[in-house]
Amino acid sequence: MATESISSEATLSSASSTRDKGFTRHDPHIWGIYIVLIIISVIELYSASSREVTGSGMGVVMPIVRHMAMLFGGLGIMLFLEKLHYRHFYFWSLVFVLVSVLTMIYVYFFGAVINGARRSILIAGFQLQPAEFIKFSAVLVTAFVASRTQMKGGGVTNKGVMIMAATVLLFGLMLIKQGLTNTLLLMGISLSMFLIAGVQFKKLLIVLGVYGVCFAMFVGVLTFMESRHESNDTGNQAKTEQVDNKKDKLRVETWINRFTRHQGDGRPKYELPINADNRQEMLSYIAQANGGISGVLPGNSRETARLPLAFSDYIYAIIVEDLGLWGGLLVLVLYLWLMMRASAIAARCTRCFPALLVLGMAVLIAIQALFHMAIVTGFAPVSGQPLPLISKGGSSIIVTSLAFGVMLSVSRHTARSGKRQDVNRELSELPDDLKAANPTRI
């Protein structure tokens, strides 16, 4: 009996040793990026929240307490997902997508109107924006479908491409009334996933053409409907203005005005007068110029009290003002580093599904971060997009935490050593639908 016990313990120890060599406990790079982003978030949100201090019962600490509570909740989500094997995301992804679509439909008809569009719902005292979850769902759907429709020689079947394109198109049409930027973000994330999954370039061009035609038709129909509605109300101007402030609109005119203003009239930005239309962007440029190379240090921001939404849509401007050019570059490098690390993990994954998951989640975070920085620094027209994990916002923090949790789960549970015994062990834990080879290794 003693001999059998010793033999059993040795077998378990050997299996544990084999597992530790082929399966890492967690990825230190992803954890390091997460921790640094959290530290920057807490410091910079406190610096950028002077507009929220007035009238709060807890004074200057109220904004940061709320934000830290959201970050703590996001940490709990991330730790929970890290311990789950990534195969569970395969089964639960369709449930998550269904819930996201249903909440998006609800918001479309009954959501709270913010800046001329229905954007959020109130749940347990928190305002959630389903648009963030729709973008996360697009990654799940693409990874799910592409892993099931992989061809032996690499690439996605025509059926898989059609399913992915139709799903993304549906999501895009849901987002279009919430803002053009969200729709462009969704398309950028999805097309990146198509390329990663191995969709042929010719098929990708066809998908882009279909997207363009459907987008033009949808915008044209809704613009025509809005123009007819406004013409019917011309007899009562006061009533029209009151209704316009409460209803959600397509906002095509707003998009055109923003693009036109971004193009400018040839004059340098610093020569333009500050008015109601360009106030946010001009104060953002002033904040960044005030930061210079080394910054004025956190808490010394001059523009945070004047810049609207400094704690969310324009927090990168406050980061540059506080930490200077070097601080701004550090934040940029963190998101790019996350992409590079996800690429390294995906390149060593032997299966398609985990490779697409880890890359898709990194793309989701990085593209949104680059959009935010491009808007704040003047490379893209003005629009509202949070900086992942740094800006204030419940939905953005939740979705970013979900994405980090998925990446950590893949890095922890996928076989990346290349040894046959580790690959066989991973295959034995997966359903048949998840056994397609990783296209990035073919």
Short mmCIF file of C-alpha atoms in Angstrom, two decimals, residues 175-398:
data_model
loop_
_atom_site.label_atom_id
_atom_site.label_comp_id
_atom_site.label_asym_id
_atom_site.label_seq_id
_atom_site.Cartn_x
_atom_site.Cartn_y
_atom_site.Cartn_z
CA LEU A 175 -24.63 51.07 -33.46
CA ILE A 176 -25.03 53.60 -36.27
CA LYS A 177 -27.58 55.75 -34.43
CA GLN A 178 -25.36 55.81 -31.34
CA GLY A 179 -22.50 57.41 -33.18
CA LEU A 180 -20.33 56.99 -36.24
CA THR A 181 -17.17 56.39 -34.21
CA ASN A 182 -18.59 53.32 -32.47
CA THR A 183 -19.56 51.90 -35.86
CA LEU A 184 -16.10 52.58 -37.32
CA LEU A 185 -14.50 51.00 -34.27
CA LEU A 186 -16.62 47.91 -34.68
CA MET A 187 -15.69 47.64 -38.35
CA GLY A 188 -11.99 48.14 -37.60
CA ILE A 189 -11.99 45.48 -34.89
CA SER A 190 -13.96 43.02 -37.01
CA LEU A 191 -11.89 43.46 -40.17
CA SER A 192 -8.73 42.97 -38.12
CA MET A 193 -10.21 39.73 -36.81
CA PHE A 194 -11.05 38.64 -40.36
CA LEU A 195 -7.41 39.09 -41.38
CA ILE A 196 -6.15 37.24 -38.32
CA ALA A 197 -8.57 34.38 -38.96
CA GLY A 198 -7.17 33.95 -42.46
CA VAL A 199 -9.94 35.43 -44.64
CA GLN A 200 -8.63 35.91 -48.18
CA PHE A 201 -8.02 39.48 -49.31
CA LYS A 202 -10.42 39.13 -52.24
CA LYS A 203 -13.23 38.06 -49.92
CA LEU A 204 -12.35 40.90 -47.56
CA LEU A 205 -12.77 43.44 -50.36
CA ILE A 206 -16.20 41.99 -51.17
CA VAL A 207 -17.21 42.29 -47.52
CA LEU A 208 -16.04 45.91 -47.46
CA GLY A 209 -18.09 46.66 -50.55
CA VAL A 210 -21.23 45.14 -49.03
CA TYR A 211 -20.65 47.13 -45.82
CA GLY A 212 -20.32 50.36 -47.79
CA VAL A 213 -23.53 49.81 -49.78
CA CYS A 214 -25.57 48.83 -46.71
CA PHE A 215 -24.22 51.78 -44.72
CA ALA A 216 -25.10 54.26 -47.46
CA MET A 217 -28.60 52.80 -47.86
CA PHE A 218 -29.28 52.81 -44.12
CA VAL A 219 -28.07 56.39 -43.63
CA GLY A 220 -30.07 57.52 -46.66
CA VAL A 221 -33.31 55.96 -45.43
CA LEU A 222 -33.02 57.33 -41.90
CA THR A 223 -32.01 60.78 -43.14
CA PHE A 224 -35.07 60.86 -45.40
CA MET A 225 -37.31 59.79 -42.50
CA GLU A 226 -35.86 62.47 -40.22
CA SER A 227 -36.25 65.21 -42.84
CA ARG A 228 -39.91 64.29 -43.29
CA HIS A 229 -40.48 64.32 -39.54
CA GLU A 230 -38.85 67.73 -39.15
CA SER A 231 -40.82 69.19 -42.07
CA ASN A 232 -44.06 68.09 -40.41
CA ASP A 233 -43.18 70.05 -37.29
CA THR A 234 -42.27 73.34 -38.96
CA GLY A 235 -45.59 74.87 -37.93
CA ASN A 236 -44.63 74.83 -34.29
CA GLN A 237 -40.99 75.84 -33.81
CA ALA A 238 -41.06 75.81 -30.01
CA LYS A 239 -42.50 72.32 -29.99
CA THR A 240 -39.91 71.16 -32.49
CA GLU A 241 -37.01 72.41 -30.35
CA GLN A 242 -38.45 70.75 -27.27
CA VAL A 243 -38.83 67.41 -29.04
CA ASP A 244 -35.36 67.60 -30.63
CA ASN A 245 -33.78 67.90 -27.19
CA LYS A 246 -35.39 64.64 -26.05
CA LYS A 247 -35.43 62.37 -29.08
CA ASP A 248 -32.58 60.40 -30.52
CA LYS A 249 -31.49 61.38 -34.01
CA LEU A 250 -29.19 59.96 -36.66
CA ARG A 251 -27.02 63.08 -36.38
CA VAL A 252 -25.76 62.98 -39.98
CA GLU A 253 -25.47 66.78 -39.93
CA THR A 254 -23.33 66.53 -36.79
CA TRP A 255 -20.97 64.05 -38.48
CA ILE A 256 -20.61 66.28 -41.52
CA ASN A 257 -19.94 69.35 -39.38
CA ARG A 258 -17.27 67.52 -37.39
CA PHE A 259 -15.49 66.30 -40.51
CA THR A 260 -15.69 69.78 -42.06
CA ARG A 261 -14.36 71.43 -38.92
CA HIS A 262 -11.56 68.87 -38.70
CA GLN A 263 -10.46 69.69 -42.26
CA GLY A 264 -10.28 73.38 -41.30
CA ASP A 265 -9.79 76.38 -43.53
CA GLY A 266 -6.03 76.21 -43.88
CA ARG A 267 -5.23 78.24 -40.77
CA PRO A 268 -3.16 76.72 -37.92
CA LYS A 269 -5.19 75.56 -34.94
CA TYR A 270 -3.62 78.14 -32.62
CA GLU A 271 -4.93 80.97 -34.77
CA LEU A 272 -8.56 79.85 -34.60
CA PRO A 273 -10.90 81.59 -32.14
CA ILE A 274 -12.44 79.42 -29.41
CA ASN A 275 -16.21 79.12 -29.75
CA ALA A 276 -19.00 76.80 -28.67
CA ASP A 277 -18.34 74.39 -31.53
CA ASN A 278 -14.61 73.83 -31.05
CA ARG A 279 -14.23 74.55 -27.33
CA GLN A 280 -13.47 70.97 -26.29
CA GLU A 281 -10.81 70.31 -28.88
CA MET A 282 -9.15 73.71 -28.48
CA LEU A 283 -8.91 73.37 -24.69
CA SER A 284 -7.53 69.87 -25.23
CA TYR A 285 -4.77 71.25 -27.46
CA ILE A 286 -4.01 73.97 -24.89
CA ALA A 287 -3.70 71.35 -22.15
CA GLN A 288 -1.26 69.28 -24.19
CA ALA A 289 0.80 72.32 -25.11
CA ASN A 290 0.93 73.31 -21.45
CA GLY A 291 2.33 69.88 -20.57
CA GLY A 292 5.33 70.25 -22.85
CA ILE A 293 8.00 67.56 -22.66
CA SER A 294 8.06 66.75 -18.95
CA GLY A 295 4.57 67.86 -17.80
CA VAL A 296 3.37 69.94 -14.87
CA LEU A 297 2.94 66.86 -12.61
CA PRO A 298 -0.39 65.38 -11.44
CA GLY A 299 -2.62 67.77 -9.53
CA ASN A 300 -1.22 70.84 -11.25
CA SER A 301 -3.33 70.69 -14.40
CA ARG A 302 -4.49 74.14 -15.50
CA GLU A 303 -7.12 73.03 -17.99
CA THR A 304 -8.91 70.28 -16.07
CA ALA A 305 -11.33 72.80 -14.55
CA ARG A 306 -12.25 74.17 -18.01
CA LEU A 307 -12.09 71.14 -20.29
CA PRO A 308 -15.47 69.34 -20.52
CA LEU A 309 -15.29 65.57 -19.97
CA ALA A 310 -11.65 65.80 -18.96
CA PHE A 311 -12.10 62.64 -16.87
CA SER A 312 -13.44 60.50 -19.75
CA ASP A 313 -13.43 61.51 -23.42
CA TYR A 314 -10.41 63.83 -23.03
CA ILE A 315 -8.39 62.25 -20.24
CA TYR A 316 -5.41 61.70 -22.56
CA ALA A 317 -5.06 65.49 -22.83
CA ILE A 318 -4.79 65.70 -19.03
CA ILE A 319 -2.26 62.84 -19.02
CA VAL A 320 -0.08 64.76 -21.47
CA GLU A 321 -0.50 67.98 -19.47
CA ASP A 322 0.42 66.24 -16.20
CA LEU A 323 3.12 63.87 -17.44
CA GLY A 324 4.25 65.62 -20.61
CA LEU A 325 5.19 64.08 -23.94
CA TRP A 326 7.02 61.23 -22.20
CA GLY A 327 3.92 60.31 -20.21
CA GLY A 328 1.78 60.35 -23.32
CA LEU A 329 4.25 58.11 -25.14
CA LEU A 330 4.34 55.73 -22.15
CA VAL A 331 0.56 55.24 -22.35
CA LEU A 332 0.77 54.67 -26.11
CA VAL A 333 3.56 52.11 -25.66
CA LEU A 334 1.53 50.22 -23.03
CA TYR A 335 -1.33 49.57 -25.47
CA LEU A 336 1.05 48.67 -28.29
CA TRP A 337 2.97 46.40 -25.94
CA LEU A 338 -0.30 44.64 -25.11
CA MET A 339 -0.84 44.00 -28.82
CA MET A 340 2.68 42.65 -29.24
CA ARG A 341 2.35 40.40 -26.22
CA ALA A 342 -0.99 39.03 -27.42
CA SER A 343 0.61 38.37 -30.82
CA ALA A 344 3.44 36.46 -29.17
CA ILE A 345 0.98 34.33 -27.17
CA ALA A 346 -1.20 33.69 -30.23
CA ALA A 347 1.80 32.66 -32.33
CA ARG A 348 2.56 29.90 -29.84
CA CYS A 349 -1.04 28.70 -29.44
CA THR A 350 -1.61 25.38 -31.23
CA ARG A 351 -5.41 25.84 -31.60
CA CYS A 352 -7.34 28.43 -33.56
CA PHE A 353 -9.91 29.50 -30.95
CA PRO A 354 -7.51 30.64 -28.19
CA ALA A 355 -5.27 32.40 -30.74
CA LEU A 356 -8.20 34.38 -32.13
CA LEU A 357 -9.49 35.14 -28.64
CA VAL A 358 -6.25 36.57 -27.27
CA LEU A 359 -5.53 38.60 -30.41
CA GLY A 360 -9.13 39.80 -30.73
CA MET A 361 -9.25 41.06 -27.15
CA ALA A 362 -5.96 42.90 -27.58
CA VAL A 363 -7.22 44.46 -30.83
CA LEU A 364 -10.43 45.51 -29.07
CA ILE A 365 -8.47 47.40 -26.41
CA ALA A 366 -5.68 48.77 -28.60
CA ILE A 367 -7.86 50.10 -31.43
CA GLN A 368 -10.15 51.94 -29.02
CA ALA A 369 -7.11 53.42 -27.26
CA LEU A 370 -5.62 54.58 -30.57
CA PHE A 371 -8.97 56.11 -31.57
CA HIS A 372 -9.11 58.03 -28.30
CA MET A 373 -5.56 59.35 -28.72
CA ALA A 374 -6.14 60.25 -32.37
CA ILE A 375 -9.24 62.26 -31.46
CA VAL A 376 -7.61 64.06 -28.53
CA THR A 377 -4.43 64.94 -30.42
CA GLY A 378 -6.31 66.18 -33.50
CA PHE A 379 -5.55 63.36 -35.95
CA ALA A 380 -9.24 62.39 -36.12
CA PRO A 381 -12.50 64.40 -35.92
CA VAL A 382 -14.00 65.04 -32.49
CA SER A 383 -16.01 62.19 -30.98
CA GLY A 384 -16.53 60.63 -27.59
CA GLN A 385 -14.44 57.52 -26.91
CA PRO A 386 -13.05 56.47 -23.51
CA LEU A 387 -9.43 55.46 -23.00
CA PRO A 388 -9.62 51.77 -21.96
CA LEU A 389 -9.15 51.19 -18.22
CA ILE A 390 -8.12 54.81 -17.65
CA SER A 391 -11.19 56.92 -18.44
CA LYS A 392 -14.09 57.08 -16.04
CA GLY A 393 -16.98 54.86 -17.18
CA GLY A 394 -18.58 51.69 -15.90
CA SER A 395 -19.26 49.95 -19.22
CA SER A 396 -15.78 50.61 -20.59
CA ILE A 397 -14.09 49.33 -17.42
CA ILE A 398 -16.24 46.19 -17.37
#
